[in-house]
């Protein structure tokens, strides 16, 4: 069993890390204060092939594996988890369209997605259906003119910012089999947005409700076929969970790197604080947890790439394990900074705030436990 990255994978990681250090890290606190990411950043990332990471090359994508993608998001999150995670949502939409879309869907949407001339958001959660996603109530009724959509989506990263919204809605009966996926463009009549949410972290990402009031969506904007939308959404989340875990890992690794530097410089009782054995033990614990999380994340990505029967379970386990470990490590790094960790200038408190939501989105970690245990029980039956 080979745990080493290939030469190409190492180059992918290094390219993303270098881009982040040059273009993202110096601006991260400014973008957080402004509550938005400049749109001109995205085509620059797309030039590196990061706009359509696992979109087929035929439509302008990079055709990379899910494992390759985790390397990109881990590396970018070392500069800012909020920016890297937003890119992961865009790529989740691209993966869904590439995998499940008709040829017409792909030809229409994927080229602009891959160049990031259009930014895509994923719309599943509603005010009354978070963890119980199959209970969503946004409805699209088919008419001669198109699908007439009504409803509200909540907590949408890119609300009132993105150009395209990949939206799960009800076209049929109650339950998962009545759900379809529509591709809704900004500017369509009946599409509107709530005010930007005030959040603990991810403040650089505009987040709002997305509202549909008799919004007419053309028939050709149906993704794939009617009634398969919930399947598409859940398949998208497998990869999304890996990416969110990778972003958490990158943020925590940056926190540990910053802490190592700080502890070598900070003096107490006549010596640098990295010479105190009690604090050395903390460093050893954090390094072990992050290395274990990284290995497990890459195993889960390998399973998804290879179509393993238990890939969904491993994606859920990786999301649970990595996001919990990453938050704990980042929070511990803040403690090792003492009072300085609480100050924005040192960058640690932002990482802690950004990583907290990784334990919630793409399915809460409580839901990950349900997915894991149900698969265990099914396999044992």
mmCIF file with all atom_site columns, N, CA, C and O in Angstrom, residues 9 11 38 68 73 88 93 103 114 119 125 162 184 195 209 221 232 251 255 279 290 318 323 326 340 348 373 376:
data_model
loop_
_atom_site.group_PDB
_atom_site.id
_atom_site.type_symbol
_atom_site.label_atom_id
_atom_site.label_alt_id
_atom_site.label_comp_id
_atom_site.label_asym_id
_atom_site.label_entity_id
_atom_site.label_seq_id
_atom_site.pdbx_PDB_ins_code
_atom_site.Cartn_x
_atom_site.Cartn_y
_atom_site.Cartn_z
_atom_site.occupancy
_atom_site.B_iso_or_equiv
_atom_site.pdbx_formal_charge
_atom_site.auth_seq_id
_atom_site.auth_comp_id
_atom_site.auth_asym_id
_atom_site.auth_atom_id
_atom_site.pdbx_PDB_model_num
ATOM 1   N N  . UNK A 1 9   ? 0.422   14.884 -8.173  1.00 0.00 ? 9   UNK A N  1
ATOM 2   C CA . UNK A 1 9   ? -0.376  15.331 -7.033  1.00 0.00 ? 9   UNK A CA 1
ATOM 3   C C  . UNK A 1 9   ? 0.392   16.329 -6.175  1.00 0.00 ? 9   UNK A C  1
ATOM 4   O O  . UNK A 1 9   ? -0.181  17.300 -5.674  1.00 0.00 ? 9   UNK A O  1
ATOM 5   N N  . UNK A 1 11  ? 2.607   18.403 -7.276  1.00 0.00 ? 11  UNK A N  1
ATOM 6   C CA . UNK A 1 11  ? 2.590   19.654 -8.032  1.00 0.00 ? 11  UNK A CA 1
ATOM 7   C C  . UNK A 1 11  ? 1.249   20.369 -7.883  1.00 0.00 ? 11  UNK A C  1
ATOM 8   O O  . UNK A 1 11  ? 1.206   21.600 -7.764  1.00 0.00 ? 11  UNK A O  1
ATOM 9   N N  . UNK A 1 38  ? -13.626 39.289 -3.980  1.00 0.00 ? 38  UNK A N  1
ATOM 10  C CA . UNK A 1 38  ? -13.659 39.914 -5.312  1.00 0.00 ? 38  UNK A CA 1
ATOM 11  C C  . UNK A 1 38  ? -13.874 38.866 -6.400  1.00 0.00 ? 38  UNK A C  1
ATOM 12  O O  . UNK A 1 38  ? -13.184 37.842 -6.436  1.00 0.00 ? 38  UNK A O  1
ATOM 13  N N  . UNK A 1 68  ? -7.418  14.084 -5.769  1.00 0.00 ? 68  UNK A N  1
ATOM 14  C CA . UNK A 1 68  ? -6.708  15.273 -6.249  1.00 0.00 ? 68  UNK A CA 1
ATOM 15  C C  . UNK A 1 68  ? -7.385  16.543 -5.728  1.00 0.00 ? 68  UNK A C  1
ATOM 16  O O  . UNK A 1 68  ? -6.717  17.499 -5.320  1.00 0.00 ? 68  UNK A O  1
ATOM 17  N N  . UNK A 1 73  ? -8.160  21.757 -2.013  1.00 0.00 ? 73  UNK A N  1
ATOM 18  C CA . UNK A 1 73  ? -8.900  22.469 -0.968  1.00 0.00 ? 73  UNK A CA 1
ATOM 19  C C  . UNK A 1 73  ? -8.122  22.529 0.344   1.00 0.00 ? 73  UNK A C  1
ATOM 20  O O  . UNK A 1 73  ? -8.210  23.527 1.064   1.00 0.00 ? 73  UNK A O  1
ATOM 21  N N  . UNK A 1 88  ? -15.117 24.997 -3.228  1.00 0.00 ? 88  UNK A N  1
ATOM 22  C CA . UNK A 1 88  ? -15.536 23.590 -3.184  1.00 0.00 ? 88  UNK A CA 1
ATOM 23  C C  . UNK A 1 88  ? -17.019 23.452 -3.503  1.00 0.00 ? 88  UNK A C  1
ATOM 24  O O  . UNK A 1 88  ? -17.443 22.479 -4.135  1.00 0.00 ? 88  UNK A O  1
ATOM 25  N N  . UNK A 1 93  ? -21.190 21.655 -7.586  1.00 0.00 ? 93  UNK A N  1
ATOM 26  C CA . UNK A 1 93  ? -22.196 21.856 -8.631  1.00 0.00 ? 93  UNK A CA 1
ATOM 27  C C  . UNK A 1 93  ? -21.686 21.344 -9.973  1.00 0.00 ? 93  UNK A C  1
ATOM 28  O O  . UNK A 1 93  ? -22.416 20.681 -10.728 1.00 0.00 ? 93  UNK A O  1
ATOM 29  N N  . UNK A 1 103 ? -26.574 15.845 -22.237 1.00 0.00 ? 103 UNK A N  1
ATOM 30  C CA . UNK A 1 103 ? -25.555 16.481 -23.075 1.00 0.00 ? 103 UNK A CA 1
ATOM 31  C C  . UNK A 1 103 ? -25.860 17.964 -23.258 1.00 0.00 ? 103 UNK A C  1
ATOM 32  O O  . UNK A 1 103 ? -24.947 18.799 -23.304 1.00 0.00 ? 103 UNK A O  1
ATOM 33  N N  . UNK A 1 114 ? -16.376 26.096 -15.738 1.00 0.00 ? 114 UNK A N  1
ATOM 34  C CA . UNK A 1 114 ? -14.953 25.754 -15.658 1.00 0.00 ? 114 UNK A CA 1
ATOM 35  C C  . UNK A 1 114 ? -14.058 26.982 -15.744 1.00 0.00 ? 114 UNK A C  1
ATOM 36  O O  . UNK A 1 114 ? -13.004 27.027 -15.099 1.00 0.00 ? 114 UNK A O  1
ATOM 37  N N  . UNK A 1 119 ? -20.220 31.876 -11.475 1.00 0.00 ? 119 UNK A N  1
ATOM 38  C CA . UNK A 1 119 ? -20.019 31.221 -10.186 1.00 0.00 ? 119 UNK A CA 1
ATOM 39  C C  . UNK A 1 119 ? -21.311 30.512 -9.799  1.00 0.00 ? 119 UNK A C  1
ATOM 40  O O  . UNK A 1 119 ? -22.401 31.085 -9.930  1.00 0.00 ? 119 UNK A O  1
ATOM 41  N N  . UNK A 1 125 ? -30.735 23.251 1.463   1.00 0.00 ? 125 UNK A N  1
ATOM 42  C CA . UNK A 1 125 ? -31.314 23.522 2.782   1.00 0.00 ? 125 UNK A CA 1
ATOM 43  C C  . UNK A 1 125 ? -32.431 24.567 2.718   1.00 0.00 ? 125 UNK A C  1
ATOM 44  O O  . UNK A 1 125 ? -32.347 25.530 1.946   1.00 0.00 ? 125 UNK A O  1
ATOM 45  N N  . UNK A 1 162 ? -23.659 34.766 -6.422  1.00 0.00 ? 162 UNK A N  1
ATOM 46  C CA . UNK A 1 162 ? -23.378 33.828 -7.504  1.00 0.00 ? 162 UNK A CA 1
ATOM 47  C C  . UNK A 1 162 ? -24.212 34.148 -8.746  1.00 0.00 ? 162 UNK A C  1
ATOM 48  O O  . UNK A 1 162 ? -25.169 34.931 -8.703  1.00 0.00 ? 162 UNK A O  1
ATOM 49  N N  . UNK A 1 184 ? -30.975 27.507 -11.937 1.00 0.00 ? 184 UNK A N  1
ATOM 50  C CA . UNK A 1 184 ? -31.636 28.815 -11.965 1.00 0.00 ? 184 UNK A CA 1
ATOM 51  C C  . UNK A 1 184 ? -30.570 29.902 -12.108 1.00 0.00 ? 184 UNK A C  1
ATOM 52  O O  . UNK A 1 184 ? -29.622 29.949 -11.328 1.00 0.00 ? 184 UNK A O  1
ATOM 53  N N  . UNK A 1 195 ? -31.435 39.376 3.121   1.00 0.00 ? 195 UNK A N  1
ATOM 54  C CA . UNK A 1 195 ? -30.251 40.138 3.517   1.00 0.00 ? 195 UNK A CA 1
ATOM 55  C C  . UNK A 1 195 ? -29.105 39.178 3.831   1.00 0.00 ? 195 UNK A C  1
ATOM 56  O O  . UNK A 1 195 ? -29.332 38.022 4.199   1.00 0.00 ? 195 UNK A O  1
ATOM 57  N N  . UNK A 1 209 ? -30.625 33.918 2.254   1.00 0.00 ? 209 UNK A N  1
ATOM 58  C CA . UNK A 1 209 ? -31.716 33.112 1.725   1.00 0.00 ? 209 UNK A CA 1
ATOM 59  C C  . UNK A 1 209 ? -31.853 33.374 0.230   1.00 0.00 ? 209 UNK A C  1
ATOM 60  O O  . UNK A 1 209 ? -31.563 34.472 -0.254  1.00 0.00 ? 209 UNK A O  1
ATOM 61  N N  . UNK A 1 221 ? -33.688 23.732 -18.263 1.00 0.00 ? 221 UNK A N  1
ATOM 62  C CA . UNK A 1 221 ? -32.861 23.944 -17.076 1.00 0.00 ? 221 UNK A CA 1
ATOM 63  C C  . UNK A 1 221 ? -33.054 22.859 -16.027 1.00 0.00 ? 221 UNK A C  1
ATOM 64  O O  . UNK A 1 221 ? -32.449 22.901 -14.953 1.00 0.00 ? 221 UNK A O  1
ATOM 65  N N  . UNK A 1 232 ? -29.140 12.999 -6.922  1.00 0.00 ? 232 UNK A N  1
ATOM 66  C CA . UNK A 1 232 ? -28.059 13.871 -7.385  1.00 0.00 ? 232 UNK A CA 1
ATOM 67  C C  . UNK A 1 232 ? -27.474 14.663 -6.216  1.00 0.00 ? 232 UNK A C  1
ATOM 68  O O  . UNK A 1 232 ? -26.250 14.802 -6.104  1.00 0.00 ? 232 UNK A O  1
ATOM 69  N N  . UNK A 1 251 ? -7.015  24.467 7.247   1.00 0.00 ? 251 UNK A N  1
ATOM 70  C CA . UNK A 1 251 ? -7.074  25.540 8.239   1.00 0.00 ? 251 UNK A CA 1
ATOM 71  C C  . UNK A 1 251 ? -6.372  25.157 9.527   1.00 0.00 ? 251 UNK A C  1
ATOM 72  O O  . UNK A 1 251 ? -5.618  25.954 10.110  1.00 0.00 ? 251 UNK A O  1
ATOM 73  N N  . UNK A 1 255 ? -3.041  26.708 11.420  1.00 0.00 ? 255 UNK A N  1
ATOM 74  C CA . UNK A 1 255 ? -3.036  27.110 12.829  1.00 0.00 ? 255 UNK A CA 1
ATOM 75  C C  . UNK A 1 255 ? -1.860  26.487 13.571  1.00 0.00 ? 255 UNK A C  1
ATOM 76  O O  . UNK A 1 255 ? -1.186  27.150 14.377  1.00 0.00 ? 255 UNK A O  1
ATOM 77  N N  . UNK A 1 279 ? 3.827   21.633 27.072  1.00 0.00 ? 279 UNK A N  1
ATOM 78  C CA . UNK A 1 279 ? 3.368   22.205 25.812  1.00 0.00 ? 279 UNK A CA 1
ATOM 79  C C  . UNK A 1 279 ? 3.851   21.378 24.622  1.00 0.00 ? 279 UNK A C  1
ATOM 80  O O  . UNK A 1 279 ? 3.159   21.290 23.597  1.00 0.00 ? 279 UNK A O  1
ATOM 81  N N  . UNK A 1 290 ? -3.763  15.437 13.256  1.00 0.00 ? 290 UNK A N  1
ATOM 82  C CA . UNK A 1 290 ? -3.866  15.933 11.884  1.00 0.00 ? 290 UNK A CA 1
ATOM 83  C C  . UNK A 1 290 ? -3.320  14.930 10.880  1.00 0.00 ? 290 UNK A C  1
ATOM 84  O O  . UNK A 1 290 ? -3.888  14.761 9.792   1.00 0.00 ? 290 UNK A O  1
ATOM 85  N N  . UNK A 1 318 ? -15.003 10.290 7.320   1.00 0.00 ? 318 UNK A N  1
ATOM 86  C CA . UNK A 1 318 ? -13.924 11.258 7.145   1.00 0.00 ? 318 UNK A CA 1
ATOM 87  C C  . UNK A 1 318 ? -14.385 12.661 7.525   1.00 0.00 ? 318 UNK A C  1
ATOM 88  O O  . UNK A 1 318 ? -13.671 13.410 8.200   1.00 0.00 ? 318 UNK A O  1
ATOM 89  N N  . UNK A 1 323 ? -13.259 17.012 10.581  1.00 0.00 ? 323 UNK A N  1
ATOM 90  C CA . UNK A 1 323 ? -13.731 18.325 11.023  1.00 0.00 ? 323 UNK A CA 1
ATOM 91  C C  . UNK A 1 323 ? -13.690 18.459 12.540  1.00 0.00 ? 323 UNK A C  1
ATOM 92  O O  . UNK A 1 323 ? -13.383 19.539 13.056  1.00 0.00 ? 323 UNK A O  1
ATOM 93  N N  . UNK A 1 326 ? -9.923  18.860 13.366  1.00 0.00 ? 326 UNK A N  1
ATOM 94  C CA . UNK A 1 326 ? -9.414  20.152 12.917  1.00 0.00 ? 326 UNK A CA 1
ATOM 95  C C  . UNK A 1 326 ? -9.854  21.280 13.842  1.00 0.00 ? 326 UNK A C  1
ATOM 96  O O  . UNK A 1 326 ? -9.050  22.157 14.206  1.00 0.00 ? 326 UNK A O  1
ATOM 97  N N  . UNK A 1 340 ? -2.781  36.420 23.095  1.00 0.00 ? 340 UNK A N  1
ATOM 98  C CA . UNK A 1 340 ? -2.557  36.848 21.715  1.00 0.00 ? 340 UNK A CA 1
ATOM 99  C C  . UNK A 1 340 ? -3.404  36.044 20.724  1.00 0.00 ? 340 UNK A C  1
ATOM 100 O O  . UNK A 1 340 ? -3.742  36.534 19.652  1.00 0.00 ? 340 UNK A O  1
ATOM 101 N N  . UNK A 1 348 ? -5.280  33.407 14.398  1.00 0.00 ? 348 UNK A N  1
ATOM 102 C CA . UNK A 1 348 ? -5.757  32.133 14.933  1.00 0.00 ? 348 UNK A CA 1
ATOM 103 C C  . UNK A 1 348 ? -7.264  32.176 15.202  1.00 0.00 ? 348 UNK A C  1
ATOM 104 O O  . UNK A 1 348 ? -8.003  31.233 14.896  1.00 0.00 ? 348 UNK A O  1
ATOM 105 N N  . UNK A 1 373 ? -23.704 4.525  11.108  1.00 0.00 ? 373 UNK A N  1
ATOM 106 C CA . UNK A 1 373 ? -24.291 3.413  11.858  1.00 0.00 ? 373 UNK A CA 1
ATOM 107 C C  . UNK A 1 373 ? -25.316 2.643  11.027  1.00 0.00 ? 373 UNK A C  1
ATOM 108 O O  . UNK A 1 373 ? -25.388 1.407  11.101  1.00 0.00 ? 373 UNK A O  1
ATOM 109 N N  . UNK A 1 376 ? -23.464 0.355  8.782   1.00 0.00 ? 376 UNK A N  1
ATOM 110 C CA . UNK A 1 376 ? -22.938 -0.771 9.555   1.00 0.00 ? 376 UNK A CA 1
ATOM 111 C C  . UNK A 1 376 ? -24.009 -1.833 9.800   1.00 0.00 ? 376 UNK A C  1
ATOM 112 O O  . UNK A 1 376 ? -23.774 -3.033 9.631   1.00 0.00 ? 376 UNK A O  1
#
